[in-house]
PDB file of C-alpha atoms in Angstrom:
ATOM      1  CA  MET A  86     146.090  64.417  78.413  1.00 62.00           C
ATOM      2  CA  SER A  87     147.058  66.954  81.093  1.00 70.00           C
ATOM      3  CA  TYR A  88     147.303  69.657  78.410  1.00 68.00           C
ATOM      4  CA  ILE A  89     143.749  68.918  77.204  1.00 71.00           C
ATOM      5  CA  LEU A  90     142.436  68.976  80.775  1.00 68.00           C
ATOM      6  CA  ALA A  91     144.167  72.281  81.465  1.00 61.00           C
ATOM      7  CA  THR A  92     142.682  73.759  78.281  1.00 68.00           C
ATOM      8  CA  VAL A  93     139.188  72.610  79.235  1.00 60.00           C
ATOM      9  CA  LEU A  94     139.547  74.097  82.725  1.00 66.00           C
ATOM     10  CA  ILE A  95     140.707  77.407  81.259  1.00 67.00           C
ATOM     11  CA  ILE A  96     137.695  77.485  78.934  1.00 71.00           C
ATOM     12  CA  ILE A  97     135.311  76.707  81.797  1.00 69.00           C
ATOM     13  CA  ALA A  98     136.899  79.382  83.966  1.00 54.00           C
ATOM     14  CA  SER A  99     136.569  81.908  81.137  1.00 57.00           C
ATOM     15  CA  ILE A 100     132.876  81.074  80.688  1.00 64.00           C
ATOM     16  CA  ILE A 101     132.265  81.432  84.429  1.00 54.00           C
ATOM     17  CA  TYR A 102     134.016  84.794  84.425  1.00 50.00           C
ATOM     18  CA  ILE A 103     131.952  86.063  81.495  1.00 58.00           C
ATOM     19  CA  LEU A 104     128.704  84.872  83.095  1.00 56.00           C
ATOM     20  CA  LYS A 105     129.525  86.557  86.362  1.00 52.00           C
ATOM     21  CA  ARG A 106     130.554  89.817  84.737  1.00 52.00           C
ATOM     22  CA  THR A 107     127.482  89.898  82.520  1.00 53.00           C
ATOM     23  CA  ALA A 108     124.980  89.055  85.239  1.00 49.00           C
ATOM     24  CA  GLN A 109     126.419  91.160  88.035  1.00 49.00           C
ATOM     25  CA  LYS A 110     127.746  94.211  86.204  1.00 56.00           C
ATOM     26  CA  ASN A 111     125.877  94.699  82.933  1.00 71.00           C
ATOM     27  CA  GLY A 112     122.569  92.958  83.516  1.00 90.00           C
ATOM     28  CA  VAL A 113     119.208  94.316  84.555  1.00 96.00           C
ATOM     29  CA  ARG A 114     116.977  92.111  86.662  1.00 97.00           C
ATOM     30  CA  ILE A 115     113.289  92.620  85.955  1.00 98.00           C
ATOM     31  CA  PHE A 116     110.705  91.018  88.222  1.00 98.00           C
ATOM     32  CA  MET A 117     107.114  90.179  87.292  1.00 98.00           C
ATOM     33  CA  TYR A 118     104.472  90.453  90.014  1.00 98.00           C
ATOM     34  CA  HIS A 119     100.675  90.424  89.831  1.00 97.00           C
ATOM     35  CA  HIS A 120      99.062  90.526  93.301  1.00 95.00           C
ATOM     36  CA  ILE A 121     100.327  91.701  96.683  1.00 95.00           C
ATOM     37  CA  GLY A 122      98.092  91.035  99.674  1.00 89.00           C
ATOM     38  CA  GLU A 123      96.848  88.663 102.297  1.00 82.00           C
ATOM     39  CA  ILE A 124      96.984  85.029 101.205  1.00 78.00           C
ATOM     40  CA  ASN A 125      93.911  83.007 102.138  1.00 74.00           C
ATOM     41  CA  ASP A 126      91.397  80.590 100.647  1.00 69.00           C
ATOM     42  CA  GLY A 127      89.662  83.490  98.937  1.00 68.00           C
ATOM     43  CA  ASN A 128      92.819  84.299  96.988  1.00 67.00           C
ATOM     44  CA  PRO A 129      93.630  81.065  95.158  1.00 68.00           C
ATOM     45  CA  SER A 130      95.867  82.590  92.496  1.00 77.00           C
ATOM     46  CA  SER A 131      99.445  81.326  92.387  1.00 88.00           C
ATOM     47  CA  TYR A 132     100.454  84.904  91.587  1.00 89.00           C
ATOM     48  CA  TYR A 133      99.666  86.191  95.092  1.00 93.00           C
ATOM     49  CA  VAL A 134     102.634  87.333  97.204  1.00 95.00           C
ATOM     50  CA  ASP A 135     101.947  88.270 100.804  1.00 92.00           C
ATOM     51  CA  GLU A 136     102.840  91.688 102.211  1.00 94.00           C
ATOM     52  CA  ARG A 137     105.553  90.421 104.532  1.00 95.00           C
ATOM     53  CA  MET A 138     107.365  88.599 101.738  1.00 96.00           C
ATOM     54  CA  PHE A 139     107.114  91.604  99.432  1.00 97.00           C
ATOM     55  CA  SER A 140     108.601  93.781 102.174  1.00 97.00           C
ATOM     56  CA  LEU A 141     111.515  91.333 102.442  1.00 97.00           C
ATOM     57  CA  HIS A 142     111.992  91.538  98.666  1.00 98.00           C
ATOM     58  CA  LEU A 143     112.232  95.320  98.899  1.00 98.00           C
ATOM     59  CA  ASP A 144     114.792  95.046 101.702  1.00 98.00           C
ATOM     60  CA  LEU A 145     116.956  92.622  99.709  1.00 97.00           C
ATOM     61  CA  ILE A 146     116.880  94.892  96.684  1.00 97.00           C
ATOM     62  CA  THR A 147     117.755  98.079  98.541  1.00 97.00           C
ATOM     63  CA  GLU A 148     120.548  96.424 100.530  1.00 96.00           C
ATOM     64  CA  LYS A 149     122.691  95.164  97.658  1.00 93.00           C
ATOM     65  CA  TYR A 150     121.129  96.269  94.372  1.00 96.00           C
ATOM     66  CA  CYS A 151     120.015  99.424  92.616  1.00 97.00           C
ATOM     67  CA  PRO A 152     116.261  99.798  92.010  1.00 98.00           C
ATOM     68  CA  ILE A 153     115.490 101.804  88.867  1.00 98.00           C
ATOM     69  CA  SER A 154     112.357 103.266  87.293  1.00 98.00           C
ATOM     70  CA  LEU A 155     110.873 102.440  83.899  1.00 98.00           C
ATOM     71  CA  SER A 156     111.853 105.862  82.573  1.00 97.00           C
ATOM     72  CA  GLU A 157     115.480 105.228  83.537  1.00 97.00           C
ATOM     73  CA  LEU A 158     115.408 101.946  81.617  1.00 97.00           C
ATOM     74  CA  GLU A 159     113.763 103.553  78.580  1.00 97.00           C
ATOM     75  CA  GLU A 160     116.174 106.486  78.540  1.00 96.00           C
ATOM     76  CA  SER A 161     119.134 104.128  78.830  1.00 95.00           C
ATOM     77  CA  CYS A 162     117.831 102.181  75.843  1.00 94.00           C
ATOM     78  CA  GLU A 163     117.097 105.241  73.702  1.00 94.00           C
ATOM     79  CA  GLN A 164     120.291 107.121  74.552  1.00 94.00           C
ATOM     80  CA  GLY A 165     122.682 104.185  74.677  1.00 90.00           C
ATOM     81  CA  ARG A 166     123.600 104.845  78.304  1.00 90.00           C
ATOM     82  CA  LYS A 167     124.816 102.240  80.739  1.00 91.00           C
ATOM     83  CA  LEU A 168     122.663 101.257  83.681  1.00 94.00           C
ATOM     84  CA  PRO A 169     123.956 101.322  87.257  1.00 94.00           C
ATOM     85  CA  SER A 170     125.514  98.108  88.473  1.00 93.00           C
ATOM     86  CA  GLY A 171     122.952  95.712  89.928  1.00 94.00           C
ATOM     87  CA  ALA A 172     119.959  97.430  88.311  1.00 97.00           C
ATOM     88  CA  VAL A 173     116.546  96.017  89.305  1.00 98.00           C
ATOM     89  CA  LEU A 174     113.117  96.903  87.903  1.00 98.00           C
ATOM     90  CA  LEU A 175     109.898  95.749  89.607  1.00 98.00           C
ATOM     91  CA  THR A 176     106.862  95.321  87.335  1.00 98.00           C
ATOM     92  CA  PHE A 177     103.221  94.416  87.999  1.00 98.00           C
ATOM     93  CA  ASP A 178     100.890  93.048  85.336  1.00 98.00           C
ATOM     94  CA  ASP A 179      97.217  93.840  84.681  1.00 97.00           C
ATOM     95  CA  GLY A 180      96.405  96.616  87.168  1.00 97.00           C
ATOM     96  CA  TYR A 181      94.923  94.947  90.239  1.00 97.00           C
ATOM     97  CA  ARG A 182      93.631  97.135  93.051  1.00 97.00           C
ATOM     98  CA  ASN A 183      95.960  95.531  95.592  1.00 96.00           C
ATOM     99  CA  ASN A 184      98.828  97.095  93.625  1.00 98.00           C
ATOM    100  CA  TYR A 185      97.517 100.369  95.066  1.00 98.00           C
ATOM    101  CA  THR A 186      96.519  99.243  98.544  1.00 96.00           C
ATOM    102  CA  TYR A 187      99.660  97.190  99.240  1.00 96.00           C
ATOM    103  CA  ALA A 188     102.439  97.325  96.648  1.00 97.00           C
ATOM    104  CA  PHE A 189     102.437 101.075  96.032  1.00 98.00           C
ATOM    105  CA  ARG A 190     102.447 102.010  99.702  1.00 96.00           C
ATOM    106  CA  ALA A 191     105.159  99.503 100.631  1.00 97.00           C
ATOM    107  CA  ALA A 192     107.419 100.401  97.704  1.00 98.00           C
ATOM    108  CA  ALA A 193     107.019 104.155  98.147  1.00 97.00           C
ATOM    109  CA  ALA A 194     107.798 103.862 101.869  1.00 97.00           C
ATOM    110  CA  LYS A 195     111.115 102.207 101.005  1.00 97.00           C
ATOM    111  CA  LYS A 196     111.730 104.500  98.012  1.00 97.00           C
ATOM    112  CA  VAL A 197     111.632 101.746  95.407  1.00 98.00           C
ATOM    113  CA  PRO A 198     110.070 102.700  92.051  1.00 98.00           C
ATOM    114  CA  ILE A 199     107.621 100.242  90.504  1.00 98.00           C
ATOM    115  CA  THR A 200     105.982  99.866  87.089  1.00 98.00           C
ATOM    116  CA  LEU A 201     102.387  98.829  86.382  1.00 98.00           C
ATOM    117  CA  PHE A 202     101.368  97.410  83.000  1.00 98.00           C
ATOM    118  CA  LEU A 203      97.672  98.240  82.657  1.00 98.00           C
ATOM    119  CA  SER A 204      94.956  96.333  80.817  1.00 98.00           C
ATOM    120  CA  THR A 205      93.059  99.524  80.149  1.00 98.00           C
ATOM    121  CA  GLY A 206      89.711  97.915  79.324  1.00 97.00           C
ATOM    122  CA  GLU A 207      89.460  96.619  82.899  1.00 96.00           C
ATOM    123  CA  ILE A 208      90.496  99.755  84.769  1.00 97.00           C
ATOM    124  CA  ASP A 209      87.545 101.412  86.545  1.00 95.00           C
ATOM    125  CA  ARG A 210      85.298  98.532  85.452  1.00 93.00           C
ATOM    126  CA  LYS A 211      85.885  95.734  87.986  1.00 91.00           C
ATOM    127  CA  ASP A 212      85.936  95.794  91.776  1.00 91.00           C
ATOM    128  CA  ASP A 213      89.323  94.103  92.014  1.00 93.00           C
ATOM    129  CA  MET A 214      90.961  96.416  89.466  1.00 97.00           C
ATOM    130  CA  LEU A 215      92.440  99.880  89.843  1.00 98.00           C
ATOM    131  CA  THR A 216      90.494 103.079  89.247  1.00 98.00           C
ATOM    132  CA  TRP A 217      91.905 105.894  87.158  1.00 98.00           C
ATOM    133  CA  GLU A 218      91.883 108.101  90.244  1.00 98.00           C
ATOM    134  CA  GLN A 219      94.181 105.629  91.980  1.00 98.00           C
ATOM    135  CA  VAL A 220      96.395 105.554  88.893  1.00 98.00           C
ATOM    136  CA  LYS A 221      96.659 109.342  88.952  1.00 98.00           C
ATOM    137  CA  GLU A 222      97.455 109.376  92.673  1.00 98.00           C
ATOM    138  CA  MET A 223     100.259 106.862  92.191  1.00 98.00           C
ATOM    139  CA  GLN A 224     101.551 108.770  89.172  1.00 96.00           C
ATOM    140  CA  ALA A 225     101.683 111.988  91.209  1.00 97.00           C
ATOM    141  CA  SER A 226     103.754 110.283  93.928  1.00 97.00           C
ATOM    142  CA  GLY A 227     106.701 109.924  91.587  1.00 97.00           C
ATOM    143  CA  TRP A 228     107.242 106.282  92.588  1.00 98.00           C
ATOM    144  CA  VAL A 229     105.021 104.555  90.016  1.00 98.00           C
ATOM    145  CA  SER A 230     105.276 104.396  86.226  1.00 98.00           C
ATOM    146  CA  PHE A 231     102.588 103.091  83.899  1.00 98.00           C
ATOM    147  CA  ALA A 232     102.726 101.333  80.557  1.00 98.00           C
ATOM    148  CA  SER A 233     100.511  99.258  78.290  1.00 98.00           C
ATOM    149  CA  HIS A 234      99.283  95.689  78.673  1.00 98.00           C
ATOM    150  CA  GLY A 235      96.692  96.002  75.911  1.00 98.00           C
ATOM    151  CA  VAL A 236      92.983  96.766  76.258  1.00 98.00           C
ATOM    152  CA  ARG A 237      91.319  93.371  76.726  1.00 96.00           C
ATOM    153  CA  HIS A 238      94.260  91.191  77.850  1.00 96.00           C
ATOM    154  CA  LEU A 239      94.203  89.100  74.680  1.00 97.00           C
ATOM    155  CA  ARG A 240      96.835  86.901  73.068  1.00 97.00           C
ATOM    156  CA  LEU A 241      97.955  89.212  70.289  1.00 97.00           C
ATOM    157  CA  ARG A 242      99.266  86.481  68.038  1.00 96.00           C
ATOM    158  CA  GLU A 243      95.706  85.130  67.730  1.00 97.00           C
ATOM    159  CA  LEU A 244      94.437  88.474  66.358  1.00 97.00           C
ATOM    160  CA  SER A 245      94.572  90.026  62.899  1.00 98.00           C
ATOM    161  CA  ASP A 246      96.981  92.878  62.195  1.00 98.00           C
ATOM    162  CA  GLU A 247      94.125  95.371  62.424  1.00 98.00           C
ATOM    163  CA  GLU A 248      92.951  94.017  65.775  1.00 98.00           C
ATOM    164  CA  VAL A 249      96.475  94.020  67.176  1.00 98.00           C
ATOM    165  CA  MET A 250      97.013  97.619  66.142  1.00 98.00           C
ATOM    166  CA  ARG A 251      93.729  98.649  67.765  1.00 98.00           C
ATOM    167  CA  GLU A 252      94.785  96.991  71.032  1.00 98.00           C
ATOM    168  CA  LEU A 253      98.198  98.632  70.922  1.00 98.00           C
ATOM    169  CA  ALA A 254      97.040 102.100  69.920  1.00 98.00           C
ATOM    170  CA  ALA A 255      93.973 102.333  72.157  1.00 98.00           C
ATOM    171  CA  SER A 256      95.752 101.186  75.311  1.00 98.00           C
ATOM    172  CA  LYS A 257      98.719 103.461  74.654  1.00 98.00           C
ATOM    173  CA  ARG A 258      96.465 106.460  74.075  1.00 98.00           C
ATOM    174  CA  GLU A 259      94.349 105.800  77.186  1.00 98.00           C
ATOM    175  CA  VAL A 260      97.315 105.498  79.558  1.00 98.00           C
ATOM    176  CA  GLU A 261      98.893 108.623  78.086  1.00 98.00           C
ATOM    177  CA  GLU A 262      95.663 110.620  78.446  1.00 98.00           C
ATOM    178  CA  GLN A 263      95.111 109.491  82.037  1.00 97.00           C
ATOM    179  CA  THR A 264      98.686 109.994  83.243  1.00 97.00           C
ATOM    180  CA  GLY A 265      99.932 112.803  81.030  1.00 96.00           C
ATOM    181  CA  LYS A 266     103.067 110.789  80.291  1.00 96.00           C
ATOM    182  CA  ALA A 267     104.315 109.249  77.058  1.00 97.00           C
ATOM    183  CA  VAL A 268     103.940 105.455  76.965  1.00 98.00           C
ATOM    184  CA  LYS A 269     106.941 103.768  75.412  1.00 98.00           C
ATOM    185  CA  SER A 270     106.730 100.201  76.762  1.00 98.00           C
ATOM    186  CA  PHE A 271     104.407  97.291  76.108  1.00 98.00           C
ATOM    187  CA  CYS A 272     104.009  94.008  77.988  1.00 98.00           C
ATOM    188  CA  TYR A 273     102.527  91.016  76.132  1.00 98.00           C
ATOM    189  CA  PRO A 274      99.423  89.513  77.765  1.00 97.00           C
ATOM    190  CA  TYR A 275     100.224  85.894  78.689  1.00 96.00           C
ATOM    191  CA  GLY A 276     103.720  86.504  77.307  1.00 95.00           C
ATOM    192  CA  ALA A 277     102.323  85.537  73.885  1.00 95.00           C
ATOM    193  CA  PHE A 278     104.164  87.055  70.938  1.00 97.00           C
ATOM    194  CA  ASP A 279     105.717  86.180  67.591  1.00 97.00           C
ATOM    195  CA  ARG A 280     107.683  88.043  64.929  1.00 97.00           C
ATOM    196  CA  ARG A 281     104.564  89.594  63.456  1.00 98.00           C
ATOM    197  CA  THR A 282     103.230  90.946  66.749  1.00 98.00           C
ATOM    198  CA  ARG A 283     106.652  92.286  67.753  1.00 98.00           C
ATOM    199  CA  ARG A 284     106.876  94.157  64.457  1.00 98.00           C
ATOM    200  CA  LEU A 285     103.447  95.685  65.083  1.00 98.00           C
ATOM    201  CA  VAL A 286     104.380  96.689  68.644  1.00 98.00           C
ATOM    202  CA  PHE A 287     107.271  98.793  67.389  1.00 98.00           C
ATOM    203  CA  LYS A 288     105.185 100.093  64.486  1.00 98.00           C
ATOM    204  CA  ALA A 289     102.651 101.353  67.047  1.00 98.00           C
ATOM    205  CA  GLY A 290     105.319 103.572  68.601  1.00 97.00           C
ATOM    206  CA  TYR A 291     106.632 101.516  71.495  1.00 98.00           C
ATOM    207  CA  VAL A 292     110.381 101.369  72.054  1.00 97.00           C
ATOM    208  CA  MET A 293     110.561  98.440  74.487  1.00 98.00           C
ATOM    209  CA  ASP A 294     108.623  95.187  74.883  1.00 98.00           C
ATOM    210  CA  PHE A 295     108.423  92.901  77.901  1.00 98.00           C
ATOM    211  CA  GLY A 296     107.741  89.168  77.941  1.00 97.00           C
ATOM    212  CA  THR A 297     107.448  86.418  80.530  1.00 96.00           C
ATOM    213  CA  ARG A 298     110.553  84.371  79.824  1.00 95.00           C
ATOM    214  CA  LYS A 299     112.992  84.201  82.714  1.00 94.00           C
ATOM    215  CA  GLY A 300     116.558  85.403  83.061  1.00 93.00           C
ATOM    216  CA  ILE A 301     118.755  88.466  83.520  1.00 94.00           C
ATOM    217  CA  ASN A 302     118.863  90.918  80.620  1.00 95.00           C
ATOM    218  CA  THR A 303     122.309  91.809  79.352  1.00 93.00           C
ATOM    219  CA  TRP A 304     122.759  95.494  78.644  1.00 92.00           C
ATOM    220  CA  MET A 305     122.767  97.139  76.188  1.00 92.00           C
ATOM    221  CA  TRP A 306     119.486  95.611  75.046  1.00 92.00           C
ATOM    222  CA  LYS A 307     119.403  95.019  71.284  1.00 91.00           C
ATOM    223  CA  ALA A 308     115.676  94.170  70.981  1.00 92.00           C
ATOM    224  CA  ARG A 309     116.426  90.705  69.601  1.00 94.00           C
ATOM    225  CA  ARG A 310     113.752  89.406  71.971  1.00 96.00           C
ATOM    226  CA  PRO A 311     111.381  90.901  74.551  1.00 97.00           C
ATOM    227  CA  LEU A 312     112.911  91.778  77.886  1.00 97.00           C
ATOM    228  CA  LEU A 313     113.177  88.840  80.276  1.00 97.00           C
ATOM    229  CA  ARG A 314     111.433  88.879  83.655  1.00 96.00           C
ATOM    230  CA  ALA A 315     111.903  86.690  86.701  1.00 95.00           C
ATOM    231  CA  HIS A 316     108.564  85.373  88.004  1.00 93.00           C
ATOM    232  CA  VAL A 317     107.514  85.972  91.602  1.00 95.00           C
ATOM    233  CA  MET A 318     104.982  83.396  92.775  1.00 92.00           C
ATOM    234  CA  ARG A 319     103.016  82.302  95.815  1.00 90.00           C
ATOM    235  CA  GLY A 320     104.806  79.965  98.221  1.00 88.00           C
ATOM    236  CA  GLU A 321     108.331  80.890  97.236  1.00 91.00           C
ATOM    237  CA  THR A 322     111.076  81.401  99.792  1.00 93.00           C
ATOM    238  CA  VAL A 323     113.472  84.247 100.416  1.00 94.00           C
ATOM    239  CA  LYS A 324     116.190  81.983  99.021  1.00 94.00           C
ATOM    240  CA  ASP A 325     114.238  81.637  95.774  1.00 94.00           C
ATOM    241  CA  PHE A 326     114.159  85.412  95.437  1.00 95.00           C
ATOM    242  CA  GLN A 327     117.862  85.709  96.246  1.00 94.00           C
ATOM    243  CA  ASN A 328     118.629  83.153  93.532  1.00 93.00           C
ATOM    244  CA  GLN A 329     116.588  85.147  91.031  1.00 93.00           C
ATOM    245  CA  LEU A 330     118.489  88.302  91.935  1.00 94.00           C
ATOM    246  CA  LYS A 331     121.734  86.473  91.199  1.00 91.00           C
ATOM    247  CA  THR A 332     120.767  84.420  88.138  1.00 89.00           C
ATOM    248  CA  GLY A 333     117.263  85.320  86.966  1.00 89.00           C
ATOM    249  CA  TYR A 334     116.061  81.827  87.956  1.00 88.00           C
ATOM    250  CA  LYS A 335     114.800  80.298  91.195  1.00 80.00           C
ATOM    251  CA  ARG A 336     116.544  76.966  90.717  1.00 71.00           C
ATOM    252  CA  GLY A 337     118.172  74.885  88.033  1.00 53.00           C
ATOM    253  CA  LEU A 338     121.301  76.986  87.527  1.00 53.00           C
ATOM    254  CA  PRO A 339     124.552  76.685  89.501  1.00 50.00           C
ATOM    255  CA  VAL A 340     124.035  79.752  91.669  1.00 45.00           C
ATOM    256  CA  TRP A 341     127.631  79.559  92.874  1.00 41.00           C
ATOM    257  CA  LEU A 342     128.661  80.800  89.409  1.00 46.00           C
ATOM    258  CA  PHE A 343     127.190  84.181  90.273  1.00 43.00           C
ATOM    259  CA  ARG A 344     128.604  84.681  93.760  1.00 41.00           C
TER     260      ARG A 344
END
């Protein structure tokens, strides 16, 4: 009986060791934001994060982790290079104007690169969305990268092959023309994908795809599934963010495994 117990404990200890090594050394933590700004009754979205909390997030990242840019992640993937220990990538979906007025300025001040996935059909067309001039200004700063989130923010798996390819190609082309940079990454609107849409994403010339499922990505990435992203939501605490840095999840996992 004691031999069986000892064997079980050894197995558990080995699993804990592997989890810790994978998460802390080889993993890349990718965070998904939408809005940064003042939280009030006029901003009901659960995806709003206030400026003060975002500033605390940036401090936590720069203190103990290594913020990276989208191009660093893409080059690592294409060239088979390791990422720095504790790599963190901050991403923003859709292209809201407060990404320019708040997120860009805060991140650039603390020298943290960020990535914006743009729904190109809404840029320059709605008051709460970015303009292409703002996109170009952020691009010129060197602290912001841009990639595709489609044209009309549609669930790709509900579209025909031809419609999917139009969304993928048109958004890629528009971002490239506006920024002068190659677009290699795609983020699925609503996180909705299947095998067919993933195949079409890579056929359209993208090399990386991003989803909305949570967790820390082990590296090297083998493209077996879209890259995982930890969600950042309204009303969360600093502790929630610290847990996501350690495990990719706010709660529900034994965080002590990753200490």
